[in-house]
PDB file of C-alpha atoms in Angstrom:
ATOM      1  CA  MET A   1     -19.431  85.671 110.843  1.00 34.00           C
ATOM      2  CA  CYS A   2     -18.724  85.269 107.141  1.00 38.00           C
ATOM      3  CA  THR A   3     -15.160  86.223 106.255  1.00 42.00           C
ATOM      4  CA  SER A   4     -16.249  87.216 102.758  1.00 47.00           C
ATOM      5  CA  THR A   5     -18.595  89.940 104.019  1.00 57.00           C
ATOM      6  CA  TRP A   6     -17.017  93.328 103.350  1.00 51.00           C
ATOM      7  CA  ALA A   7     -18.045  95.070 106.561  1.00 55.00           C
ATOM      8  CA  HIS A   8     -17.470  92.214 109.035  1.00 71.00           C
ATOM      9  CA  GLY A   9     -14.159  92.956 110.699  1.00 82.00           C
ATOM     10  CA  ALA A  10     -14.041  90.472 113.586  1.00 87.00           C
ATOM     11  CA  PRO A  11     -12.715  87.430 111.643  1.00 88.00           C
ATOM     12  CA  SER A  12      -9.792  89.391 110.190  1.00 91.00           C
ATOM     13  CA  ILE A  13      -8.917  91.004 113.507  1.00 93.00           C
ATOM     14  CA  CYS A  14      -9.118  87.672 115.352  1.00 93.00           C
ATOM     15  CA  LYS A  15      -6.919  85.906 112.788  1.00 92.00           C
ATOM     16  CA  ALA A  16      -4.309  88.644 113.055  1.00 92.00           C
ATOM     17  CA  ALA A  17      -4.330  88.428 116.851  1.00 92.00           C
ATOM     18  CA  ALA A  18      -4.094  84.630 116.797  1.00 93.00           C
ATOM     19  CA  ALA A  19      -1.122  84.860 114.433  1.00 93.00           C
ATOM     20  CA  GLN A  20       0.693  86.761 117.209  1.00 92.00           C
ATOM     21  CA  GLY A  21       0.029  83.989 119.725  1.00 92.00           C
ATOM     22  CA  LEU A  22      -2.996  85.623 121.347  1.00 93.00           C
ATOM     23  CA  ILE A  23      -6.323  83.980 122.113  1.00 95.00           C
ATOM     24  CA  ALA A  24      -9.052  85.783 120.180  1.00 95.00           C
ATOM     25  CA  VAL A  25     -12.804  85.410 120.662  1.00 95.00           C
ATOM     26  CA  SER A  26     -15.120  86.601 117.883  1.00 92.00           C
ATOM     27  CA  VAL A  27     -18.436  87.651 119.403  1.00 91.00           C
ATOM     28  CA  GLY A  28     -21.717  87.543 117.528  1.00 88.00           C
ATOM     29  CA  TYR A  29     -24.911  89.238 118.657  1.00 91.00           C
ATOM     30  CA  ARG A  30     -28.572  89.417 117.768  1.00 89.00           C
ATOM     31  CA  ARG A  31     -29.558  91.924 115.152  1.00 86.00           C
ATOM     32  CA  GLY A  32     -32.649  93.769 116.178  1.00 85.00           C
ATOM     33  CA  GLU A  33     -33.867  96.038 118.897  1.00 90.00           C
ATOM     34  CA  TYR A  34     -31.641  97.780 121.405  1.00 96.00           C
ATOM     35  CA  PRO A  35     -30.430  96.799 124.000  1.00 96.00           C
ATOM     36  CA  ASN A  36     -30.498  93.086 123.052  1.00 96.00           C
ATOM     37  CA  PHE A  37     -27.253  93.210 121.070  1.00 96.00           C
ATOM     38  CA  VAL A  38     -25.421  95.062 123.848  1.00 97.00           C
ATOM     39  CA  ASP A  39     -26.625  92.510 126.382  1.00 97.00           C
ATOM     40  CA  ASP A  40     -25.376  89.717 124.102  1.00 97.00           C
ATOM     41  CA  ALA A  41     -21.908  91.256 123.990  1.00 97.00           C
ATOM     42  CA  ALA A  42     -21.920  91.692 127.775  1.00 98.00           C
ATOM     43  CA  MET A  43     -22.824  88.019 128.242  1.00 97.00           C
ATOM     44  CA  ALA A  44     -20.008  87.057 125.876  1.00 97.00           C
ATOM     45  CA  LEU A  45     -17.568  89.045 128.000  1.00 97.00           C
ATOM     46  CA  ARG A  46     -18.839  87.205 131.065  1.00 97.00           C
ATOM     47  CA  TRP A  47     -18.204  83.918 129.229  1.00 97.00           C
ATOM     48  CA  VAL A  48     -14.638  85.030 128.594  1.00 97.00           C
ATOM     49  CA  ARG A  49     -14.171  85.806 132.274  1.00 97.00           C
ATOM     50  CA  ASP A  50     -15.598  82.415 133.290  1.00 97.00           C
ATOM     51  CA  HIS A  51     -13.889  80.191 130.714  1.00 96.00           C
ATOM     52  CA  ILE A  52     -10.868  81.775 129.049  1.00 96.00           C
ATOM     53  CA  ALA A  53      -8.396  80.655 131.734  1.00 96.00           C
ATOM     54  CA  ALA A  54      -9.288  77.020 131.005  1.00 96.00           C
ATOM     55  CA  LEU A  55      -8.276  77.653 127.401  1.00 95.00           C
ATOM     56  CA  GLY A  56      -4.912  79.078 128.387  1.00 95.00           C
ATOM     57  CA  GLY A  57      -5.936  82.733 128.522  1.00 95.00           C
ATOM     58  CA  ASP A  58      -4.670  85.313 131.008  1.00 95.00           C
ATOM     59  CA  LEU A  59      -7.504  86.922 132.971  1.00 95.00           C
ATOM     60  CA  ASN A  60      -5.234  89.838 133.809  1.00 94.00           C
ATOM     61  CA  ASN A  61      -4.746  90.715 130.151  1.00 96.00           C
ATOM     62  CA  VAL A  62      -8.137  90.818 128.447  1.00 97.00           C
ATOM     63  CA  PHE A  63      -8.548  93.408 125.692  1.00 97.00           C
ATOM     64  CA  LEU A  64     -11.853  94.427 124.151  1.00 97.00           C
ATOM     65  CA  SER A  65     -12.188  95.606 120.559  1.00 97.00           C
ATOM     66  CA  GLY A  66     -14.914  96.299 118.042  1.00 96.00           C
ATOM     67  CA  HIS A  67     -15.357  97.407 114.448  1.00 96.00           C
ATOM     68  CA  SER A  68     -18.146  99.642 113.110  1.00 95.00           C
ATOM     69  CA  ALA A  69     -21.316  98.716 115.060  1.00 94.00           C
ATOM     70  CA  GLY A  70     -19.091  96.510 117.221  1.00 95.00           C
ATOM     71  CA  ALA A  71     -17.049  99.561 118.224  1.00 97.00           C
ATOM     72  CA  HIS A  72     -20.262 101.290 119.248  1.00 98.00           C
ATOM     73  CA  ILE A  73     -21.279  98.293 121.374  1.00 98.00           C
ATOM     74  CA  ALA A  74     -17.840  97.875 122.963  1.00 98.00           C
ATOM     75  CA  SER A  75     -17.529 101.553 123.860  1.00 98.00           C
ATOM     76  CA  LEU A  76     -21.093 101.723 125.190  1.00 98.00           C
ATOM     77  CA  MET A  77     -20.513  98.727 127.475  1.00 98.00           C
ATOM     78  CA  VAL A  78     -17.407 100.349 128.930  1.00 98.00           C
ATOM     79  CA  VAL A  79     -18.825 103.867 129.277  1.00 98.00           C
ATOM     80  CA  SER A  80     -22.128 102.566 130.734  1.00 98.00           C
ATOM     81  CA  HIS A  81     -20.400  99.918 132.836  1.00 98.00           C
ATOM     82  CA  ALA A  82     -22.953 100.023 135.653  1.00 97.00           C
ATOM     83  CA  ARG A  83     -25.775  99.198 133.263  1.00 97.00           C
ATOM     84  CA  TYR A  84     -24.202  96.526 131.076  1.00 98.00           C
ATOM     85  CA  LEU A  85     -21.190  94.903 132.755  1.00 98.00           C
ATOM     86  CA  ALA A  86     -21.712  95.313 136.500  1.00 98.00           C
ATOM     87  CA  PRO A  87     -24.807  93.018 136.460  1.00 97.00           C
ATOM     88  CA  HIS A  88     -22.482  90.262 135.167  1.00 97.00           C
ATOM     89  CA  ASN A  89     -19.988  90.890 137.999  1.00 96.00           C
ATOM     90  CA  ILE A  90     -17.395  92.210 135.555  1.00 97.00           C
ATOM     91  CA  PRO A  91     -15.287  94.915 137.240  1.00 97.00           C
ATOM     92  CA  PRO A  92     -13.978  97.837 135.177  1.00 95.00           C
ATOM     93  CA  SER A  93     -10.423  96.637 135.750  1.00 95.00           C
ATOM     94  CA  PHE A  94     -11.169  93.401 133.869  1.00 97.00           C
ATOM     95  CA  ILE A  95     -10.691  95.195 130.536  1.00 97.00           C
ATOM     96  CA  LYS A  96      -7.004  95.925 130.089  1.00 97.00           C
ATOM     97  CA  GLY A  97      -7.440  98.041 126.982  1.00 98.00           C
ATOM     98  CA  LEU A  98     -10.102  99.060 124.465  1.00 98.00           C
ATOM     99  CA  THR A  99      -9.621  99.261 120.696  1.00 98.00           C
ATOM    100  CA  LEU A 100     -12.324 100.959 118.629  1.00 98.00           C
ATOM    101  CA  ILE A 101     -12.167 100.726 114.825  1.00 98.00           C
ATOM    102  CA  SER A 102     -14.331 102.871 112.526  1.00 97.00           C
ATOM    103  CA  GLY A 103     -17.080 103.106 115.104  1.00 97.00           C
ATOM    104  CA  ILE A 104     -20.280 105.079 115.577  1.00 97.00           C
ATOM    105  CA  TYR A 105     -20.376 106.913 118.891  1.00 98.00           C
ATOM    106  CA  ASN A 106     -23.163 109.441 118.281  1.00 95.00           C
ATOM    107  CA  LEU A 107     -26.500 108.068 117.066  1.00 95.00           C
ATOM    108  CA  PHE A 108     -27.649 111.459 115.775  1.00 92.00           C
ATOM    109  CA  ALA A 109     -24.997 112.796 113.397  1.00 89.00           C
ATOM    110  CA  PRO A 110     -21.828 110.658 113.286  1.00 93.00           C
ATOM    111  CA  LEU A 111     -21.005 111.449 109.651  1.00 91.00           C
ATOM    112  CA  GLU A 112     -19.350 114.562 108.286  1.00 86.00           C
ATOM    113  CA  LYS A 113     -21.995 117.167 107.598  1.00 77.00           C
ATOM    114  CA  ALA A 114     -22.725 118.529 104.135  1.00 70.00           C
ATOM    115  CA  LEU A 115     -25.485 120.521 102.430  1.00 65.00           C
ATOM    116  CA  PHE A 116     -28.863 119.525 103.953  1.00 66.00           C
ATOM    117  CA  ASP A 117     -27.002 116.848 105.935  1.00 76.00           C
ATOM    118  CA  MET A 118     -28.496 114.069 103.831  1.00 82.00           C
ATOM    119  CA  LYS A 119     -25.859 111.495 104.880  1.00 86.00           C
ATOM    120  CA  ASN A 120     -26.753 111.751 108.547  1.00 87.00           C
ATOM    121  CA  LYS A 121     -30.468 111.798 107.830  1.00 86.00           C
ATOM    122  CA  GLY A 122     -30.086 108.678 105.734  1.00 89.00           C
ATOM    123  CA  PHE A 123     -27.986 107.009 108.431  1.00 91.00           C
ATOM    124  CA  VAL A 124     -30.610 107.706 111.082  1.00 91.00           C
ATOM    125  CA  LEU A 125     -33.460 106.503 108.866  1.00 91.00           C
ATOM    126  CA  LEU A 126     -31.791 103.314 107.620  1.00 92.00           C
ATOM    127  CA  TYR A 127     -29.744 102.196 110.608  1.00 92.00           C
ATOM    128  CA  VAL A 128     -30.736 104.008 113.803  1.00 95.00           C
ATOM    129  CA  PHE A 129     -34.541 103.921 113.686  1.00 94.00           C
ATOM    130  CA  PRO A 130     -34.842 100.146 113.026  1.00 94.00           C
ATOM    131  CA  SER A 131     -32.661  99.263 116.034  1.00 95.00           C
ATOM    132  CA  PHE A 132     -33.102 102.147 118.485  1.00 96.00           C
ATOM    133  CA  GLY A 133     -36.439 103.655 117.516  1.00 93.00           C
ATOM    134  CA  SER A 134     -37.279 107.333 117.327  1.00 91.00           C
ATOM    135  CA  ASP A 135     -37.090 108.147 121.048  1.00 94.00           C
ATOM    136  CA  ARG A 136     -34.306 110.716 121.242  1.00 94.00           C
ATOM    137  CA  THR A 137     -33.723 110.058 124.938  1.00 96.00           C
ATOM    138  CA  VAL A 138     -33.011 106.387 124.209  1.00 96.00           C
ATOM    139  CA  ARG A 139     -30.621 107.383 121.436  1.00 96.00           C
ATOM    140  CA  ARG A 140     -28.788 109.718 123.821  1.00 96.00           C
ATOM    141  CA  GLU A 141     -28.483 106.960 126.429  1.00 97.00           C
ATOM    142  CA  ALA A 142     -26.989 104.693 123.748  1.00 98.00           C
ATOM    143  CA  SER A 143     -24.491 107.260 122.431  1.00 98.00           C
ATOM    144  CA  PRO A 144     -21.204 106.915 124.340  1.00 98.00           C
ATOM    145  CA  LEU A 145     -19.846 110.174 122.928  1.00 98.00           C
ATOM    146  CA  ILE A 146     -22.857 112.084 124.263  1.00 97.00           C
ATOM    147  CA  LEU A 147     -22.471 110.465 127.693  1.00 98.00           C
ATOM    148  CA  LEU A 148     -18.786 111.462 127.841  1.00 98.00           C
ATOM    149  CA  ASP A 149     -19.119 114.897 126.245  1.00 96.00           C
ATOM    150  CA  PRO A 150     -22.750 116.084 126.419  1.00 96.00           C
ATOM    151  CA  THR A 151     -22.059 119.782 125.877  1.00 93.00           C
ATOM    152  CA  GLY A 152     -19.664 119.245 122.986  1.00 90.00           C
ATOM    153  CA  THR A 153     -21.769 116.834 120.949  1.00 88.00           C
ATOM    154  CA  ASP A 154     -24.165 118.233 118.367  1.00 78.00           C
ATOM    155  CA  THR A 155     -27.379 116.215 118.077  1.00 83.00           C
ATOM    156  CA  SER A 156     -29.180 118.642 115.798  1.00 73.00           C
ATOM    157  CA  LEU A 157     -29.311 117.900 112.082  1.00 62.00           C
ATOM    158  CA  ALA A 158     -28.513 120.700 109.681  1.00 56.00           C
ATOM    159  CA  GLY A 159     -30.762 121.273 106.704  1.00 50.00           C
ATOM    160  CA  ARG A 160     -34.505 121.042 106.102  1.00 47.00           C
ATOM    161  CA  ALA A 161     -36.204 119.202 103.303  1.00 44.00           C
ATOM    162  CA  ALA A 162     -39.151 121.587 103.574  1.00 42.00           C
ATOM    163  CA  MET A 163     -40.283 124.479 105.746  1.00 44.00           C
ATOM    164  CA  ALA A 164     -43.729 125.052 107.277  1.00 45.00           C
ATOM    165  CA  THR A 165     -45.435 128.442 107.040  1.00 47.00           C
ATOM    166  CA  PRO A 166     -49.052 129.573 107.572  1.00 50.00           C
ATOM    167  CA  ALA A 167     -49.449 129.306 103.802  1.00 54.00           C
ATOM    168  CA  GLY A 168     -48.259 125.682 103.780  1.00 54.00           C
ATOM    169  CA  TRP A 169     -45.021 123.917 102.899  1.00 54.00           C
ATOM    170  CA  HIS A 170     -42.368 125.368 100.630  1.00 48.00           C
ATOM    171  CA  PRO A 171     -38.765 124.506  99.675  1.00 51.00           C
ATOM    172  CA  PRO A 172     -36.061 125.833 101.993  1.00 47.00           C
ATOM    173  CA  SER A 173     -33.864 128.784 101.233  1.00 47.00           C
ATOM    174  CA  ILE A 174     -30.239 128.230 100.316  1.00 44.00           C
ATOM    175  CA  LEU A 175     -29.211 129.310 103.853  1.00 44.00           C
ATOM    176  CA  SER A 176     -31.613 127.050 105.758  1.00 46.00           C
ATOM    177  CA  TRP A 177     -29.153 124.149 105.798  1.00 49.00           C
ATOM    178  CA  ARG A 178     -27.539 125.738 108.825  1.00 54.00           C
ATOM    179  CA  ALA A 179     -28.778 124.374 112.144  1.00 58.00           C
ATOM    180  CA  ASP A 180     -30.616 126.852 114.381  1.00 66.00           C
ATOM    181  CA  PRO A 181     -28.144 127.910 117.131  1.00 73.00           C
ATOM    182  CA  PHE A 182     -30.949 128.066 119.696  1.00 77.00           C
ATOM    183  CA  GLU A 183     -31.998 124.544 118.798  1.00 77.00           C
ATOM    184  CA  ILE A 184     -28.381 123.399 119.127  1.00 79.00           C
ATOM    185  CA  GLN A 185     -28.243 124.850 122.649  1.00 85.00           C
ATOM    186  CA  LYS A 186     -31.506 123.145 123.644  1.00 88.00           C
ATOM    187  CA  GLU A 187     -30.274 119.844 122.253  1.00 89.00           C
ATOM    188  CA  ARG A 188     -27.038 120.058 124.214  1.00 90.00           C
ATOM    189  CA  GLN A 189     -28.955 120.749 127.418  1.00 93.00           C
ATOM    190  CA  ARG A 190     -30.995 117.617 126.751  1.00 94.00           C
ATOM    191  CA  ASN A 191     -27.712 115.752 126.358  1.00 95.00           C
ATOM    192  CA  VAL A 192     -26.601 117.032 129.764  1.00 96.00           C
ATOM    193  CA  ASP A 193     -29.885 116.015 131.383  1.00 96.00           C
ATOM    194  CA  VAL A 194     -29.527 112.434 130.133  1.00 96.00           C
ATOM    195  CA  ALA A 195     -25.828 112.158 131.012  1.00 96.00           C
ATOM    196  CA  ASP A 196     -26.502 113.475 134.528  1.00 96.00           C
ATOM    197  CA  ARG A 197     -29.209 110.856 135.050  1.00 96.00           C
ATOM    198  CA  ILE A 198     -27.052 107.902 133.959  1.00 94.00           C
ATOM    199  CA  GLU A 199     -24.117 106.489 135.906  1.00 96.00           C
ATOM    200  CA  VAL A 200     -21.341 107.180 133.396  1.00 97.00           C
ATOM    201  CA  ASN A 201     -17.990 105.474 133.905  1.00 97.00           C
ATOM    202  CA  LYS A 202     -15.342 108.187 133.725  1.00 97.00           C
ATOM    203  CA  SER A 203     -13.033 107.312 136.603  1.00 96.00           C
ATOM    204  CA  SER A 204     -12.071 103.752 135.594  1.00 97.00           C
ATOM    205  CA  LEU A 205     -11.920 103.720 131.820  1.00 98.00           C
ATOM    206  CA  PRO A 206      -9.187 101.513 130.326  1.00 98.00           C
ATOM    207  CA  PRO A 207      -6.530 102.869 127.956  1.00 98.00           C
ATOM    208  CA  CYS A 208      -8.084 103.307 124.524  1.00 98.00           C
ATOM    209  CA  LEU A 209      -6.990 103.149 120.913  1.00 98.00           C
ATOM    210  CA  VAL A 210      -9.427 104.804 118.497  1.00 98.00           C
ATOM    211  CA  MET A 211      -8.893 104.121 114.807  1.00 98.00           C
ATOM    212  CA  ASN A 212     -10.383 105.316 111.544  1.00 98.00           C
ATOM    213  CA  CYS A 213      -9.134 104.969 107.997  1.00 98.00           C
ATOM    214  CA  GLN A 214      -8.603 107.171 104.989  1.00 97.00           C
ATOM    215  CA  PHE A 215     -11.880 106.234 103.270  1.00 96.00           C
ATOM    216  CA  ASP A 216     -14.230 105.716 106.203  1.00 96.00           C
ATOM    217  CA  LEU A 217     -17.679 106.867 105.031  1.00 92.00           C
ATOM    218  CA  GLY A 218     -17.227 110.188 106.832  1.00 94.00           C
ATOM    219  CA  LEU A 219     -16.781 108.668 110.304  1.00 96.00           C
ATOM    220  CA  GLY A 220     -13.347 110.159 110.950  1.00 97.00           C
ATOM    221  CA  GLY A 221     -14.628 113.276 112.681  1.00 95.00           C
ATOM    222  CA  ASP A 222     -16.739 111.251 115.099  1.00 95.00           C
ATOM    223  CA  GLY A 223     -13.732 109.061 115.886  1.00 98.00           C
ATOM    224  CA  LYS A 224     -11.554 112.071 116.658  1.00 98.00           C
ATOM    225  CA  LYS A 225     -14.233 113.481 118.953  1.00 97.00           C
ATOM    226  CA  MET A 226     -14.519 110.149 120.755  1.00 98.00           C
ATOM    227  CA  ALA A 227     -10.755 109.968 121.245  1.00 98.00           C
ATOM    228  CA  ALA A 228     -10.737 113.537 122.581  1.00 98.00           C
ATOM    229  CA  ALA A 229     -13.616 112.777 124.967  1.00 98.00           C
ATOM    230  CA  LEU A 230     -11.894 109.637 126.235  1.00 98.00           C
ATOM    231  CA  SER A 231      -8.573 111.451 126.679  1.00 98.00           C
ATOM    232  CA  LYS A 232     -10.147 113.644 129.360  1.00 97.00           C
ATOM    233  CA  HIS A 233     -10.502 110.577 131.573  1.00 98.00           C
ATOM    234  CA  THR A 234      -7.915 108.020 130.422  1.00 98.00           C
ATOM    235  CA  GLU A 235      -5.023 107.455 128.052  1.00 97.00           C
ATOM    236  CA  ALA A 236      -6.413 107.611 124.522  1.00 98.00           C
ATOM    237  CA  GLU A 237      -4.669 107.535 121.161  1.00 98.00           C
ATOM    238  CA  TYR A 238      -6.158 108.322 117.762  1.00 98.00           C
ATOM    239  CA  VAL A 239      -4.835 106.742 114.547  1.00 98.00           C
ATOM    240  CA  CYS A 240      -5.953 107.062 110.923  1.00 98.00           C
ATOM    241  CA  VAL A 241      -4.967 104.078 108.768  1.00 98.00           C
ATOM    242  CA  PRO A 242      -3.975 105.165 105.234  1.00 97.00           C
ATOM    243  CA  MET A 243      -5.196 103.549 102.018  1.00 96.00           C
ATOM    244  CA  ALA A 244      -8.032 101.584 103.635  1.00 96.00           C
ATOM    245  CA  ASP A 245     -11.826 101.803 103.599  1.00 96.00           C
ATOM    246  CA  HIS A 246     -14.488 100.951 106.181  1.00 95.00           C
ATOM    247  CA  GLY A 247     -14.250  97.226 105.456  1.00 92.00           C
ATOM    248  CA  SER A 248     -10.619  96.715 104.494  1.00 95.00           C
ATOM    249  CA  VAL A 249      -9.306  98.572 107.562  1.00 96.00           C
ATOM    250  CA  CYS A 250      -9.708  95.337 109.522  1.00 95.00           C
ATOM    251  CA  ARG A 251      -7.576  93.466 106.995  1.00 94.00           C
ATOM    252  CA  SER A 252      -4.838  96.099 106.928  1.00 95.00           C
ATOM    253  CA  ASP A 253      -1.384  95.176 108.246  1.00 96.00           C
ATOM    254  CA  ALA A 254      -1.120  98.730 109.583  1.00 97.00           C
ATOM    255  CA  THR A 255      -4.231  98.151 111.711  1.00 97.00           C
ATOM    256  CA  HIS A 256      -2.960  94.817 112.989  1.00 96.00           C
ATOM    257  CA  ASP A 257       0.470  96.210 113.837  1.00 96.00           C
ATOM    258  CA  LYS A 258      -0.986  99.158 115.731  1.00 97.00           C
ATOM    259  CA  MET A 259      -3.390  96.981 117.697  1.00 96.00           C
ATOM    260  CA  VAL A 260      -0.673  94.530 118.709  1.00 94.00           C
ATOM    261  CA  SER A 261       1.727  97.303 119.726  1.00 95.00           C
ATOM    262  CA  PHE A 262      -1.058  98.925 121.765  1.00 97.00           C
ATOM    263  CA  MET A 263      -1.737  95.659 123.615  1.00 95.00           C
ATOM    264  CA  LEU A 264       1.952  94.973 124.190  1.00 93.00           C
ATOM    265  CA  LYS A 265       2.394  98.467 125.599  1.00 94.00           C
ATOM    266  CA  GLN A 266      -0.277  97.853 128.231  1.00 92.00           C
ATOM    267  CA  TYR A 267       1.018  94.344 128.959  1.00 88.00           C
ATOM    268  CA  ASN A 268       4.628  95.444 129.380  1.00 85.00           C
ATOM    269  CA  ARG A 269       3.640  98.116 131.866  1.00 80.00           C
ATOM    270  CA  ASP A 270       2.806  95.411 134.393  1.00 74.00           C
ATOM    271  CA  LEU A 271       6.154  93.733 133.806  1.00 70.00           C
ATOM    272  CA  LYS A 272       8.139  96.802 134.831  1.00 64.00           C
ATOM    273  CA  PRO A 273       9.201  96.894 138.480  1.00 60.00           C
ATOM    274  CA  SER A 274       7.346  99.489 140.530  1.00 54.00           C
TER     275      SER A 274
END
């Protein structure tokens, strides 16, 4: 990955970890159709399990992290362990802790909603459709927040660009930006149907650190929801890094310090006598 690219966080995070004496592996993945990039990350984790000890790494203290799309991939692998990691003989206990930075956990409406919800509509059009397609069931399967909290996650978009009537199309009224409550209920039931059909890992999730930043493109609400959903099943902490944006959060000393302290906390637990 290019260290000069604003939104690529892995190089900065890996350098900070290495500066603390840790072994850090920066994982790349194919850009394109789902689930190729998730499978790439899963294969990289298998490589770590097979080879990191030969490089001086401790197989009992492997932490997984991701930034932005990487946080989505990392969380999806852990939540859908049976689908992505079990085929590579990676047990849930292999991941000592999970750090998610400025991630996307809901592929329908991860951004803070506003009038007509244009930010989320733009996000879906520009980023979700090219990689995941328009099949809403597929998008639910690939949304870790929906899998963990199907009834509490809103997949309906507020606002209508136009409304259909027997007389044709006309502009919406000023009140039509509100999502239809009946549609919201139907959408949540569809979430439940998908989550019930998939083997969701809830009983063996690792401790989690979920981070956003002060200027995070409107992703803070989604991060808080993900932390709350995780906290129902494991230890989860939410942190907002001040004076950082979606790219610079990975270069922030505050981010590095929090990540290292999180890892040390999990590591030191094993050192205490039982």
